[in-house]
XYZ file of C-alpha atoms in Angstrom:
386
model
C -25.784 -8.743 -19.535
C -23.099 -7.596 -21.963
C -22.319 -10.085 -24.716
C -18.579 -9.540 -24.171
C -16.813 -12.240 -22.165
C -13.684 -11.260 -20.236
C -10.826 -13.460 -19.085
C -10.809 -11.516 -15.832
C -12.719 -8.695 -14.165
C -10.867 -6.566 -11.627
C -13.068 -4.733 -9.134
C -11.255 -1.575 -8.071
C -9.081 0.804 -10.092
C -6.779 1.987 -7.345
C -3.406 1.138 -5.851
C -3.858 -2.620 -6.323
C -6.569 -2.985 -8.949
C -4.927 -0.836 -11.602
C -1.554 -2.643 -11.484
C -3.405 -5.981 -11.424
C -5.402 -5.101 -14.538
C -2.243 -3.866 -16.254
C -0.283 -7.001 -15.348
C -3.064 -9.301 -16.537
C -3.163 -7.464 -19.862
C 0.618 -7.788 -20.166
C 0.063 -11.551 -19.993
C -2.420 -11.460 -22.846
C -5.645 -11.488 -20.837
C -8.822 -9.706 -21.918
C -9.537 -7.575 -18.854
C -12.367 -5.414 -17.555
C -11.672 -3.070 -14.628
C -14.722 -1.648 -12.824
C -14.665 1.099 -10.199
C -17.423 2.925 -8.345
C -15.544 6.222 -8.514
C -15.248 8.637 -11.434
C -11.592 8.021 -12.325
C -8.554 5.927 -11.318
C -7.253 6.165 -7.766
C -10.202 7.985 -6.236
C -10.717 5.576 -3.314
C -7.815 5.266 -0.881
C -5.033 5.804 -3.430
C -5.448 9.576 -3.451
C -5.013 9.631 0.339
C -1.700 7.713 0.294
C 1.345 9.768 1.259
C 3.642 8.205 -1.349
C 6.122 6.197 0.695
C 7.406 3.044 -1.020
C 9.361 0.488 0.974
C 10.328 -3.136 0.961
C 11.295 -2.746 4.619
C 8.785 -5.031 6.302
C 8.920 -7.732 8.949
C 7.518 -10.620 6.890
C 9.269 -12.342 3.958
C 6.100 -12.222 1.825
C 5.737 -8.468 2.116
C 9.453 -7.944 1.558
C 9.260 -9.931 -1.700
C 6.209 -7.959 -2.854
C 7.889 -4.713 -1.823
C 11.054 -5.507 -3.769
C 8.997 -6.297 -6.879
C 7.120 -3.023 -6.454
C 10.321 -1.035 -5.999
C 11.621 -2.366 -9.309
C 8.454 -1.130 -11.024
C 8.453 2.337 -9.457
C 12.187 2.972 -9.793
C 12.309 2.088 -13.502
C 8.898 3.366 -14.592
C 9.915 6.700 -16.089
C 12.852 5.165 -17.966
C 10.780 2.286 -19.361
C 7.456 4.026 -20.016
C 8.199 7.762 -20.067
C 5.737 8.899 -17.388
C 6.894 11.233 -14.609
C 5.658 9.753 -11.326
C 7.953 11.831 -9.055
C 10.009 8.804 -8.021
C 12.782 9.605 -5.550
C 15.118 6.995 -4.099
C 15.509 8.418 -0.611
C 15.598 5.364 1.631
C 13.740 4.656 4.862
C 15.317 5.486 8.222
C 13.771 3.811 11.277
C 15.223 5.641 14.288
C 15.732 4.178 17.769
C 15.656 6.336 20.889
C 14.786 3.551 23.335
C 16.220 0.060 23.882
C 12.807 -1.389 22.936
C 12.915 -0.027 19.375
C 16.620 -0.770 19.079
C 16.001 -4.445 19.875
C 12.984 -4.693 17.548
C 14.851 -3.179 14.620
C 18.023 -5.219 15.149
C 16.069 -8.460 15.518
C 14.240 -7.791 12.244
C 17.502 -7.360 10.330
C 17.994 -11.136 10.277
C 14.629 -11.720 8.546
C 15.029 -8.723 6.252
C 18.511 -9.578 5.031
C 17.587 -13.230 4.512
C 14.696 -12.094 2.294
C 17.091 -10.073 0.122
C 16.542 -6.576 1.510
C 19.428 -4.118 1.355
C 19.324 -2.783 4.918
C 21.812 -2.154 7.725
C 22.008 -0.885 11.276
C 23.468 2.628 11.481
C 25.280 3.920 14.532
C 24.210 7.141 16.227
C 26.905 9.037 14.328
C 25.856 7.532 10.979
C 22.210 8.459 11.574
C 23.215 12.045 12.361
C 25.298 12.174 9.172
C 22.324 10.921 7.121
C 19.768 13.228 8.776
C 21.675 16.031 10.548
C 18.562 17.794 11.837
C 17.401 14.919 14.037
C 17.339 15.302 17.807
C 20.599 13.906 19.162
C 19.647 13.457 22.801
C 18.897 9.792 23.450
C 19.544 8.678 19.859
C 20.824 5.101 19.777
C 20.966 4.513 16.014
C 18.579 3.111 13.445
C 18.087 0.936 10.388
C 18.425 2.343 6.887
C 17.271 0.775 3.622
C 18.681 3.005 0.852
C 16.718 1.530 -2.063
C 13.302 2.429 -0.639
C 11.776 5.666 -1.865
C 8.715 7.718 -2.664
C 6.566 8.793 -5.597
C 3.214 10.402 -6.351
C 0.308 7.985 -5.774
C -1.982 9.783 -8.211
C 0.618 10.136 -10.966
C 1.519 6.460 -10.535
C -2.080 5.289 -10.695
C -2.737 7.400 -13.775
C 0.412 5.994 -15.399
C -0.697 2.418 -14.668
C -4.147 3.234 -16.082
C -2.613 4.721 -19.215
C -0.546 1.599 -19.845
C -3.450 -0.722 -19.019
C -5.689 0.990 -21.569
C -2.880 0.900 -24.130
C -2.689 -2.859 -23.585
C -6.422 -3.239 -24.189
C -7.969 -3.112 -20.702
C -11.553 -1.824 -20.677
C -12.132 0.507 -17.711
C -15.589 1.440 -16.471
C -15.807 4.271 -13.941
C -18.765 5.474 -11.916
C -20.130 1.929 -11.918
C -20.532 -0.080 -8.718
C -20.401 -3.869 -8.631
C -23.473 -5.024 -6.704
C -22.901 -8.774 -6.842
C -20.632 -11.546 -8.011
C -22.675 -13.923 -10.158
C -22.168 -17.608 -9.326
C -23.293 -20.857 -10.851
C -22.519 -24.327 -9.444
C -19.679 -23.048 -7.275
C -18.005 -21.031 -10.022
C -17.768 -17.342 -10.893
C -19.627 -16.572 -14.112
C -19.721 -12.778 -14.000
C -20.534 -9.631 -12.058
C -23.620 -7.490 -11.826
C -23.325 -3.722 -11.472
C -25.758 -0.881 -10.949
C -25.644 -0.388 -14.727
C -25.563 -3.910 -16.164
C -23.772 -7.250 -16.103
C -20.498 -8.686 -17.444
C -19.424 -12.280 -18.012
C -16.156 -13.761 -16.777
C -14.750 -16.828 -15.102
C -12.396 -14.833 -12.859
C -13.081 -11.945 -10.486
C -10.278 -10.197 -8.610
C -11.424 -8.379 -5.497
C -9.239 -5.256 -5.270
C -11.929 -3.091 -3.710
C -9.824 -1.747 -0.848
C -11.895 -0.475 2.067
C -15.020 -1.916 0.411
C -13.536 -5.410 -0.085
C -15.598 -7.163 2.547
C -18.919 -5.963 1.135
C -17.910 -7.144 -2.336
C -16.764 -10.537 -1.047
C -20.067 -11.079 0.728
C -22.016 -10.559 -2.506
C -20.305 -13.717 -3.746
C -20.906 -15.727 -0.606
C -17.345 -15.122 0.573
C -15.906 -13.218 3.488
C -12.767 -11.179 3.961
C -11.861 -10.017 7.476
C -11.130 -6.476 6.344
C -12.205 -3.492 8.417
C -11.231 0.069 7.496
C -9.742 2.431 10.027
C -8.912 6.088 9.522
C -5.499 7.743 9.394
C -4.713 11.407 8.863
C -1.888 12.990 6.923
C -0.702 16.436 5.939
C 1.590 18.354 3.634
C 3.632 21.533 4.024
C 4.648 24.247 1.629
C 7.568 23.310 -0.652
C 11.063 24.248 0.530
C 14.589 23.576 -0.642
C 16.012 20.079 -0.114
C 17.108 19.430 3.477
C 15.943 15.894 4.312
C 16.983 12.768 2.430
C 15.255 9.736 4.015
C 11.737 8.929 5.076
C 12.001 9.109 8.875
C 9.958 6.627 10.933
C 9.687 6.868 14.727
C 8.093 3.765 16.261
C 7.776 5.159 19.800
C 4.214 5.347 21.130
C 2.758 8.480 22.710
C -0.671 9.409 24.097
C -3.158 9.113 21.234
C -0.736 7.649 18.721
C 1.759 4.940 17.929
C 4.330 5.469 15.182
C 4.584 8.522 12.941
C 6.646 9.258 9.858
C 7.544 12.037 7.450
C 9.673 12.730 4.394
C 10.473 15.437 1.873
C 8.749 14.774 -1.430
C 10.576 15.341 -4.726
C 8.904 18.768 -5.345
C 9.995 19.904 -1.856
C 6.964 19.492 0.407
C 7.211 17.612 3.695
C 4.486 14.956 3.900
C 3.608 13.407 7.245
C 1.289 10.832 8.801
C 0.554 9.248 12.182
C -0.921 5.959 13.394
C -3.740 6.671 15.870
C -4.053 4.680 19.072
C -6.637 3.375 19.637
C -7.748 2.696 16.073
C -10.463 4.914 14.635
C -12.652 2.350 12.917
C -15.125 3.219 10.180
C -15.252 5.130 6.926
C -15.459 8.729 8.160
C -12.916 10.695 6.120
C -13.431 14.115 7.678
C -10.301 15.708 9.167
C -10.097 16.078 12.947
C -8.865 18.947 15.116
C -6.641 16.613 17.155
C -4.320 15.416 14.382
C -2.190 18.457 13.570
C -1.314 19.513 17.152
C -0.506 15.889 18.017
C 1.851 15.184 15.142
C 3.361 18.678 15.061
C 4.591 18.307 18.645
C 6.178 14.960 17.887
C 7.800 16.055 14.625
C 9.239 19.291 16.019
C 10.582 17.458 19.066
C 12.346 14.983 16.764
C 13.518 17.561 14.199
C 13.311 21.144 15.561
C 13.979 22.803 12.193
C 10.499 21.727 11.047
C 8.902 24.280 13.401
C 8.792 27.120 10.870
C 7.251 25.168 7.991
C 3.737 26.194 6.956
C 1.194 23.382 6.645
C -0.882 23.656 3.489
C -3.546 21.058 4.176
C -4.438 17.857 5.993
C -6.623 14.949 4.926
C -7.863 11.603 6.121
C -7.832 8.230 4.387
C -8.856 4.648 5.013
C -6.585 1.739 5.897
C -8.280 -1.598 5.042
C -7.018 -3.530 8.079
C -6.803 -7.274 8.663
C -6.531 -8.898 12.098
C -2.808 -9.635 11.694
C -1.782 -6.537 9.748
C -0.917 -8.413 6.538
C -2.678 -8.550 3.145
C -5.040 -11.296 2.047
C -4.003 -12.649 -1.325
C -5.108 -15.790 -3.118
C -7.879 -17.973 -4.474
C -11.047 -18.956 -2.668
C -11.427 -22.631 -1.761
C -15.217 -22.476 -2.029
C -15.791 -20.340 -5.136
C -13.778 -21.188 -8.243
C -12.574 -18.106 -10.075
C -12.689 -15.733 -7.099
C -9.365 -14.141 -6.087
C -8.675 -11.869 -3.105
C -6.177 -9.009 -3.350
C -7.399 -7.167 -0.272
C -6.500 -5.966 3.215
C -3.354 -4.021 2.358
C -3.443 -2.298 5.767
C -2.522 1.114 4.385
C 0.297 -0.263 2.230
C -1.599 -0.848 -0.994
C 0.282 1.863 -2.848
C 3.761 0.631 -1.956
C 2.861 -3.040 -2.503
C 0.452 -2.574 -5.416
C 2.672 -3.345 -8.422
C 4.092 -6.438 -6.719
C 0.645 -7.647 -5.676
C -0.808 -6.935 -9.118
C 1.942 -8.870 -10.870
C 1.533 -11.831 -8.506
C -2.238 -11.851 -9.078
C -1.606 -11.996 -12.821
C 0.826 -14.899 -12.440
C -1.646 -16.707 -10.180
C -4.567 -16.285 -12.586
C -2.515 -17.339 -15.622
C -0.786 -20.171 -13.727
C 2.716 -18.803 -14.317
C 4.041 -18.647 -10.759
C 7.746 -17.960 -10.272
C 10.169 -18.852 -7.479
C 8.974 -17.512 -4.148
C 5.348 -17.033 -5.209
C 4.112 -20.195 -3.503
C 5.638 -19.081 -0.203
C 4.133 -15.607 -0.536
C 0.692 -17.008 -1.307
C 0.915 -19.417 1.608
C 1.883 -16.646 4.041
C -0.899 -14.344 2.830
C -3.506 -17.024 2.145
C -7.187 -16.203 2.734
C -7.358 -19.540 4.569
C -4.590 -18.753 7.089
C -5.197 -18.432 10.809
C -5.493 -14.786 11.801
C -4.904 -15.515 15.471
C -1.108 -15.216 15.372
C 1.156 -12.222 15.847
C 0.781 -8.925 14.014
C 3.146 -7.384 11.475
C 5.828 -5.482 13.419
C 6.280 -2.597 10.954
C 2.675 -2.097 9.832
């Protein structure tokens, strides 16, 4: 085992792990970040489509989303790195009374949690996104401070700052076990050695459950597969991220937006779930989502698709993250089960992990940790906007 002793070891250098390591270092901690892949963000981060929203249906996720938005929106000004941030807003459209009711009901929770969001009339939605199909449009909710950025550029920027602050990063090294002694974390063992610490943060994404089990813990996280795609770049024509919650054969919601360099990026939620870790693209995805997108916005029909890909969503039974300390293993902290929202929530989650580990919680943190506790009952309702 290495003779170095770390205040904290973060397992995972992706959407959650890299901001967590950075935030811990900002609080003066000596941090080691270990990842099985060759460089930052090579797990699920590189498959994220880049949407960043605080528009959620639970107060905890709204708080984390607002914290994350502050990080993304000010990053270039404060640190100088271009991460392709664009404040475009999220537009959830309603074409049926069912979605209209869901979205209007959520406004009460969202506004109470501090989210800047409003219901737009049919005419206001058309003004915001003129290309949308008008037949049947009832209106929608719009949160103007949400946005988008590049997941890879963001992760690399967080890594750059973390290293500058003194974080040691080890890539191409897989943690094989969490070392325990008398109910406490004392280190981790990898396929290349061992490292001493009293605190381990599980930020292993789709591999979180396997890591937890090496320490005698469990995390009800199961990956499922989602596909996405990107078009050629074109001139600006679409401001918001558009989300359509209506189900259709083979899928539930789908969403798309125009990225800062001009490409349209799109994704769909399969129904039923495709469980497992297979990341090969399928032949069904593009025809399915293309029909839905062109029906909603006909002007998309002539865009050329450059590529598609498939990524993993580390899902929990209730569609919300698992965040907090273990009650049975001192020094073990979960930051897992982001349900495909690790990129947009990552900076907020990472900062909260750092405050939890250093015992510097701020207002609202206790409520967030209670709502997302590893010890909560997972038998309740699911997150409405997951």
